[in-house]
PDB file of C-alpha atoms in Angstrom:
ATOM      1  CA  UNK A  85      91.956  92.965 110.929  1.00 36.00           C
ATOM      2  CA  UNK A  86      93.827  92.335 107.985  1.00 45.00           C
ATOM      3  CA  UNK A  87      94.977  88.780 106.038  1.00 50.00           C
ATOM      4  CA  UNK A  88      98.036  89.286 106.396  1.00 76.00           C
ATOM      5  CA  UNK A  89      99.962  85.989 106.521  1.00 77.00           C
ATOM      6  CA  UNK A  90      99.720  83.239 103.959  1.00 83.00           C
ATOM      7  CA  UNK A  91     101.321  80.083 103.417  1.00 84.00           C
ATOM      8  CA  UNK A  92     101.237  77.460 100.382  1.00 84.00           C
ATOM      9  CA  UNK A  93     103.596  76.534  97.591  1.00 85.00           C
ATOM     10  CA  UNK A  94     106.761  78.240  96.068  1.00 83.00           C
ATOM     11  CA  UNK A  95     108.104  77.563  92.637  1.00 80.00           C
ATOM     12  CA  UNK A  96     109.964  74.392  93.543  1.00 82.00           C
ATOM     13  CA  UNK A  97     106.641  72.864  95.375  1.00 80.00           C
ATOM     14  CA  UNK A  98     108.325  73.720  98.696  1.00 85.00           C
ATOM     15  CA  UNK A  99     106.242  74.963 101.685  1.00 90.00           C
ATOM     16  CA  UNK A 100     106.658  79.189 101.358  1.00 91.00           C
ATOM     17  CA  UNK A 101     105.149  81.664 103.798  1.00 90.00           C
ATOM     18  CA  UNK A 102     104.483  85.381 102.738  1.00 88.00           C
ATOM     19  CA  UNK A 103     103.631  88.111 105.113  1.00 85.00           C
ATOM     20  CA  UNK A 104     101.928  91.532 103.684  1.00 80.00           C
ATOM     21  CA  UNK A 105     102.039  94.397 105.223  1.00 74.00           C
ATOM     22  CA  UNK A 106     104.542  96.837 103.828  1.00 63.00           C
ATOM     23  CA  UNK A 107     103.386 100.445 102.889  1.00 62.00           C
ATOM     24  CA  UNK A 108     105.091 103.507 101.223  1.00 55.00           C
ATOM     25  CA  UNK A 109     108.645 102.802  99.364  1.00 56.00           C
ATOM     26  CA  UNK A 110     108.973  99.851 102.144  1.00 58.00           C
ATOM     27  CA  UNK A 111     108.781  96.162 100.789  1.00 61.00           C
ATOM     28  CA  UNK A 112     105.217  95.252  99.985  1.00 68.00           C
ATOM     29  CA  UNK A 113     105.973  91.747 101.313  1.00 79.00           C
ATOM     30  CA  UNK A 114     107.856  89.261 102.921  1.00 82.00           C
ATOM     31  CA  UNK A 115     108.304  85.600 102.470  1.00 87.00           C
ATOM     32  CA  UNK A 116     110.045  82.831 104.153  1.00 90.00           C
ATOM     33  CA  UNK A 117     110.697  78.660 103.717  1.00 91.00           C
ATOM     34  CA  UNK A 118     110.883  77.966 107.439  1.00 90.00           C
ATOM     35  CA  UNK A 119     108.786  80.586 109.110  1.00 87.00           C
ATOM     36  CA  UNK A 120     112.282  81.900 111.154  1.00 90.00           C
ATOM     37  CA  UNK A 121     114.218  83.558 108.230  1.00 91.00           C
ATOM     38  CA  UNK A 122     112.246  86.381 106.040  1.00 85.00           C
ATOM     39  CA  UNK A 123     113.543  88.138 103.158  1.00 86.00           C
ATOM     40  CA  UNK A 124     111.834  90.742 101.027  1.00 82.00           C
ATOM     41  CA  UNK A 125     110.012  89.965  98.414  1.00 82.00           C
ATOM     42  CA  UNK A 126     110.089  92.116  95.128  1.00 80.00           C
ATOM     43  CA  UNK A 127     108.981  95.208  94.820  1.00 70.00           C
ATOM     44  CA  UNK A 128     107.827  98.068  97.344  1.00 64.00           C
ATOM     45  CA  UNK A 129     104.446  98.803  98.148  1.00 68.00           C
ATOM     46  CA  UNK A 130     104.831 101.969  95.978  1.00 69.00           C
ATOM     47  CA  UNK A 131     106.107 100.409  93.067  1.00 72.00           C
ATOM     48  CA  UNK A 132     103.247  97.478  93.192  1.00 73.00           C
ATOM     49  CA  UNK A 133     100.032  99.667  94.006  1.00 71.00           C
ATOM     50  CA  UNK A 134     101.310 102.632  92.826  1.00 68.00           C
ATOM     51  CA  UNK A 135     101.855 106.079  94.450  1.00 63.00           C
ATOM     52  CA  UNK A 136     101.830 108.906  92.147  1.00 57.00           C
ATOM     53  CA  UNK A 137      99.779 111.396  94.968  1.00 57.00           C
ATOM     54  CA  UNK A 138     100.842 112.559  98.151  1.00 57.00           C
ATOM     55  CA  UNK A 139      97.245 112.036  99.071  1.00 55.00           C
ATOM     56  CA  UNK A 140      97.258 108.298  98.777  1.00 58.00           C
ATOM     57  CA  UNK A 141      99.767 106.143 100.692  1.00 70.00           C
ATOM     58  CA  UNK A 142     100.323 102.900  99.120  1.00 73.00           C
ATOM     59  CA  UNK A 143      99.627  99.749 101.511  1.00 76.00           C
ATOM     60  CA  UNK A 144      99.988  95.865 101.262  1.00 78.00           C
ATOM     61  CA  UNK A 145      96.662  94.816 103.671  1.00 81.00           C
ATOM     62  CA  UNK A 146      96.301  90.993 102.074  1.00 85.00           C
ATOM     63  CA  UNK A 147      97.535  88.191 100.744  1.00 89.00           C
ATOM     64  CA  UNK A 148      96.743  84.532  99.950  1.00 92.00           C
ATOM     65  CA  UNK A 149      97.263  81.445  98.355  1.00 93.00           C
ATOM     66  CA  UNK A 150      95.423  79.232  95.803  1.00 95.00           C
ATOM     67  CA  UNK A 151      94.976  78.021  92.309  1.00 94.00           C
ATOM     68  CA  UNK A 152      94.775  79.730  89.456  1.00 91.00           C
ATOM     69  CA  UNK A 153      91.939  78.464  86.801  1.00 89.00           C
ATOM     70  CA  UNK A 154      94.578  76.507  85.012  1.00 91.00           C
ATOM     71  CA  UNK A 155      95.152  74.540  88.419  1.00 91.00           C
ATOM     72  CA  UNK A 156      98.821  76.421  88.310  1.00 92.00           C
ATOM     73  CA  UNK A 157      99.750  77.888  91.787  1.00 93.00           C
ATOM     74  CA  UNK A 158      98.300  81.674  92.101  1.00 94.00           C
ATOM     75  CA  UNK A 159      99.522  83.951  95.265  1.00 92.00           C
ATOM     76  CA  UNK A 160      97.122  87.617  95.259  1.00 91.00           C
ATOM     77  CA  UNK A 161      97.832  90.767  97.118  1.00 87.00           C
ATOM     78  CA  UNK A 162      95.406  93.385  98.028  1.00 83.00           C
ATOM     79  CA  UNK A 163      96.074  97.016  99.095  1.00 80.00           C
ATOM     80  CA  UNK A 164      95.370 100.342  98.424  1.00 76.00           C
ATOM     81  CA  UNK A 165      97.496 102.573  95.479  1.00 70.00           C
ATOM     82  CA  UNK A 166      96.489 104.936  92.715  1.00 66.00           C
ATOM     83  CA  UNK A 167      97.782 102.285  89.973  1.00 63.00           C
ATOM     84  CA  UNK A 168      96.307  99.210  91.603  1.00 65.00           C
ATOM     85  CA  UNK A 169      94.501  97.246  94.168  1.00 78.00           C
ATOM     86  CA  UNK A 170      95.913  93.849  93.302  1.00 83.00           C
ATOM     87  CA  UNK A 171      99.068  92.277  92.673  1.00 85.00           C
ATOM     88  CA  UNK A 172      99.775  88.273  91.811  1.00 89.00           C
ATOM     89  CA  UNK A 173     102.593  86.040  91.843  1.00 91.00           C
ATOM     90  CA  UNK A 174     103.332  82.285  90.792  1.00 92.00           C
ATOM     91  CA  UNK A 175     106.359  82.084  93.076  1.00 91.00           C
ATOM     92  CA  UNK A 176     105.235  84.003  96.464  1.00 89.00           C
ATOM     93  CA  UNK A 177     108.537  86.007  95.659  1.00 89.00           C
ATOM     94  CA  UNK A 178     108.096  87.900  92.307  1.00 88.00           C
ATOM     95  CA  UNK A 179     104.611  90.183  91.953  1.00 86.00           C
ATOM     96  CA  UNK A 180     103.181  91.657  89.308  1.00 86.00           C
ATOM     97  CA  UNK A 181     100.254  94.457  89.967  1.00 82.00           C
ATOM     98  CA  UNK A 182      97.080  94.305  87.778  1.00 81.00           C
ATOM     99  CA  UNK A 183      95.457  97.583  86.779  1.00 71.00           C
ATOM    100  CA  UNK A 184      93.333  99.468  89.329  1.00 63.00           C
ATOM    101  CA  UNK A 185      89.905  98.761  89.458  1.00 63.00           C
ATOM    102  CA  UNK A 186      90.572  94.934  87.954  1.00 68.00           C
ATOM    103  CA  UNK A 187      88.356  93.657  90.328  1.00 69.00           C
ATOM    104  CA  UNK A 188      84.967  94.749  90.840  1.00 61.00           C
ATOM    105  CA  UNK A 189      85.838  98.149  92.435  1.00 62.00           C
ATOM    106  CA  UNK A 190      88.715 100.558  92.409  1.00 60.00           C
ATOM    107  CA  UNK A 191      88.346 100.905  96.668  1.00 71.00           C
ATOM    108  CA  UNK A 192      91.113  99.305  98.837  1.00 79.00           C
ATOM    109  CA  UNK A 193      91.250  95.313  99.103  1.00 84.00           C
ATOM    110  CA  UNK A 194      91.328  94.303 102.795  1.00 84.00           C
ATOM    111  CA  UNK A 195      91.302  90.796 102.551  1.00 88.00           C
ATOM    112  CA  UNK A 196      91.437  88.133 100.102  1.00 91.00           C
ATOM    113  CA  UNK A 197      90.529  84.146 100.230  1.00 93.00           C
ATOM    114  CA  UNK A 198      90.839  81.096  98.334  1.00 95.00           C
ATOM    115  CA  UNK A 199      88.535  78.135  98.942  1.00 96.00           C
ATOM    116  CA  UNK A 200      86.273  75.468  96.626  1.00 95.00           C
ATOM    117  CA  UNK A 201      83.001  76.452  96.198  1.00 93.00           C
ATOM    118  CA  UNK A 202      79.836  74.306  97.113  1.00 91.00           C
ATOM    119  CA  UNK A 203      80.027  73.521  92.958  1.00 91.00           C
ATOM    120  CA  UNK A 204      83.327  72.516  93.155  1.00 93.00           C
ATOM    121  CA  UNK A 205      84.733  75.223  91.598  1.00 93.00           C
ATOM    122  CA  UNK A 206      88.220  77.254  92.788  1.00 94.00           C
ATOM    123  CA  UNK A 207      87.252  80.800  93.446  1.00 95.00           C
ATOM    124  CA  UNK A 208      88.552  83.758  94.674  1.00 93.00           C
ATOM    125  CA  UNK A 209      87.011  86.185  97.137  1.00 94.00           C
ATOM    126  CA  UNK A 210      88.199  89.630  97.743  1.00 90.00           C
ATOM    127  CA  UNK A 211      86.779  92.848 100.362  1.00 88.00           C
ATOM    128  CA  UNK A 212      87.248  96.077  99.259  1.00 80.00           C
ATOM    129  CA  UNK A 213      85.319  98.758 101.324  1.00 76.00           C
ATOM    130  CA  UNK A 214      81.508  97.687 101.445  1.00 83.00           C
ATOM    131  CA  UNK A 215      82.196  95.486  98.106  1.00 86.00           C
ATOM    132  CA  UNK A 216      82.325  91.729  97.886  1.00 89.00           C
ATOM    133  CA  UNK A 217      84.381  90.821  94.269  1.00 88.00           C
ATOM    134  CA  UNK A 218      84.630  87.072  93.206  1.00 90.00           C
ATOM    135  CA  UNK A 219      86.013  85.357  90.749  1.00 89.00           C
ATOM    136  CA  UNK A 220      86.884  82.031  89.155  1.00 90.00           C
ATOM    137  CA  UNK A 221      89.425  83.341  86.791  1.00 88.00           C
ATOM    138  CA  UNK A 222      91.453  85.808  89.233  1.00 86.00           C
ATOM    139  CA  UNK A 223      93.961  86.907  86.240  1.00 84.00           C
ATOM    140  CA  UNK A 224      91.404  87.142  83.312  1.00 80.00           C
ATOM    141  CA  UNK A 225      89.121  89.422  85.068  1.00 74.00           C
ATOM    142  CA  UNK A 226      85.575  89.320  85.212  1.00 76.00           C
ATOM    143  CA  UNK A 227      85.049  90.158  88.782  1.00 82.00           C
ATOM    144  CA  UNK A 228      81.793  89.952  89.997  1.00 86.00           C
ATOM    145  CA  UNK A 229      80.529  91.948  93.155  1.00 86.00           C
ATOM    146  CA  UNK A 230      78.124  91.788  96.388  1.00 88.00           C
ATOM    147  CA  UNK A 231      77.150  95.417  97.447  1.00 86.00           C
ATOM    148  CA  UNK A 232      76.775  94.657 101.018  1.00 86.00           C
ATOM    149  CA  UNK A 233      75.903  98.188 102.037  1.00 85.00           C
ATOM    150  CA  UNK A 234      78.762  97.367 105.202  1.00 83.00           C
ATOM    151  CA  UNK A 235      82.628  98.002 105.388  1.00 82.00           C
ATOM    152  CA  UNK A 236      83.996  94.555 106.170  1.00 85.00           C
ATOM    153  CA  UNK A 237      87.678  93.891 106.678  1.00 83.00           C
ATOM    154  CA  UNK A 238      87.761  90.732 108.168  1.00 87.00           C
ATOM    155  CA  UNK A 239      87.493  87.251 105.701  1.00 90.00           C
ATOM    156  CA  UNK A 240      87.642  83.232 106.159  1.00 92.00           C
ATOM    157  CA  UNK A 241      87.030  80.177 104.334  1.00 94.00           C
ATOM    158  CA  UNK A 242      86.552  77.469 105.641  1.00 95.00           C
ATOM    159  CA  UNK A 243      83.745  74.008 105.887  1.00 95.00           C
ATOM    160  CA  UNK A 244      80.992  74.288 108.234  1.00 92.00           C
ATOM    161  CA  UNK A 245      79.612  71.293 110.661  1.00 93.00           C
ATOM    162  CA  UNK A 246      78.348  69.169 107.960  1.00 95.00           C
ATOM    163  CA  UNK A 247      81.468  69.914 105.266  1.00 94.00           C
ATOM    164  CA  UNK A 248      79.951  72.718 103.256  1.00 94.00           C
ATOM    165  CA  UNK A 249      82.216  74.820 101.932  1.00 96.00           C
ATOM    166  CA  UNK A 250      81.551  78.820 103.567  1.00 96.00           C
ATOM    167  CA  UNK A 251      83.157  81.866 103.033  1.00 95.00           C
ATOM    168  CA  UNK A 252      82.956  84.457 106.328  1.00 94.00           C
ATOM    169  CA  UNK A 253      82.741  88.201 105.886  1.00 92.00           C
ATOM    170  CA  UNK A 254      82.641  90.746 108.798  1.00 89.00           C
ATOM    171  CA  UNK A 255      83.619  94.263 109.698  1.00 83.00           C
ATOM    172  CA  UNK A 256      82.489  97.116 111.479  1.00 73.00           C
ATOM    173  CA  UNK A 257      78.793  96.708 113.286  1.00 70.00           C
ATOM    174  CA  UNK A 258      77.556  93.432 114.599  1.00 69.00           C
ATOM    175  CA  UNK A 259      76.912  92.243 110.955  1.00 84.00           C
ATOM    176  CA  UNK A 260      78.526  88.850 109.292  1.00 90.00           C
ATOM    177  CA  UNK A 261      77.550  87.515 105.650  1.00 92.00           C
ATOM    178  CA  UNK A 262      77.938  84.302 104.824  1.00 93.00           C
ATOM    179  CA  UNK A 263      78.506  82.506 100.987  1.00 95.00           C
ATOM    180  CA  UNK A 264      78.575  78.975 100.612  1.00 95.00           C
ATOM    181  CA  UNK A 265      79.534  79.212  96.588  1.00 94.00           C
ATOM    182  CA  UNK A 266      81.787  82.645  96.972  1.00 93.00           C
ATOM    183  CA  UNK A 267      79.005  84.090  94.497  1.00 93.00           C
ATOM    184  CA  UNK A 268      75.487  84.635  96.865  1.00 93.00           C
ATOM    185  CA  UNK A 269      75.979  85.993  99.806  1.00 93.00           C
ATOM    186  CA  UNK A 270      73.396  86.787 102.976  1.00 91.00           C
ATOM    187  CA  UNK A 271      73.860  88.871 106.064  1.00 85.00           C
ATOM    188  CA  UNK A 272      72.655  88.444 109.575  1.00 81.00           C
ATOM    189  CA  UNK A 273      73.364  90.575 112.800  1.00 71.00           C
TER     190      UNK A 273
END
């Protein structure tokens, strides 16, 4: 249920995939140029999210791939960690973690999206637990949030039938909410 596959630019401009999904002292990600060949990309899942407990096992769940408000290339992680819930990267290959609770809550990210708003704006979308954070500005701060009273793992952006930009969110139940600006968000079942 997670994002875990990306793909957009590397450093050089050149198509890069990254895969999340490590956990524990195991690499937090993967990355590859031709989708056959994967080597790990820095740092563990540990050393990124942090893992100072026993209680808490450190996870990569997310990644994706977008701009950041400068129009520079921006990659995000989400997981779960006792030092953070989100890590960024301008190569795909290199990450950097930004404190816990950065964005709007301190709960796990599941799933993380990039996508033009209906305003023509770049914004990022993140799930953690029953929170939807957003932002415009994904390394300044100033994460907003959706209480949507549901846990939703599952996340898309994409353009409806008439080219509207929409953002998808969905978890457990037979609940979806939908945002067509990554900022207001409804639910139907």
């Amino acid at each position: 249920p997670y994002n875990l596959m990306a793909s957009g630019q590397g450093s050089s401009g050149s198509q890069l995939f990254v895969c999340a999904g490590g956990y524990s002292t195991l690499s937090a990600m993967t990355y590859s140029t031709d989708g056959i060949t994967w080597s790990n990309a820095s740092g563990s899942a540990s050393t990124l999210f942090g893992q100072s407990v026993t209680t808490i096992t450190a996870y990569c769940s997310a990644v994706a791939y977008g701009k950041n408000s400068d129009g520079s290339r921006l990659w995000l992680a989400g997981g779960n960690g006792d030092a953070a819930n989100v890590a960024y990267s301008t190569t795909g290959i290199i990450w950097t973690r930004l404190p816990v609770g950065y964005i709007y809550t301190a709960s796990p990210v599941y799933a993380i999206s990039y996508g033009i708003n209906s305003l023509g704006i770049g914004m990022w979308v993140a799930l953690n637990s029953t929170y939807i954070s957003y932002t415009s500005t994904p390394l300044i701060g100033g994460w907003g949030g959706y209480n949507s009273s549901y846990a939703l793992i599952t996340l898309a952006y994409g353009k409806n039938g008439s080219g509207i930009p929409l953002w998808l969110a969905s978890g457990n139940g037979a609940i979806m909410f939908f945002s067509s600006d990554g900022i207001n968000w409804s639910g139907y079942s």
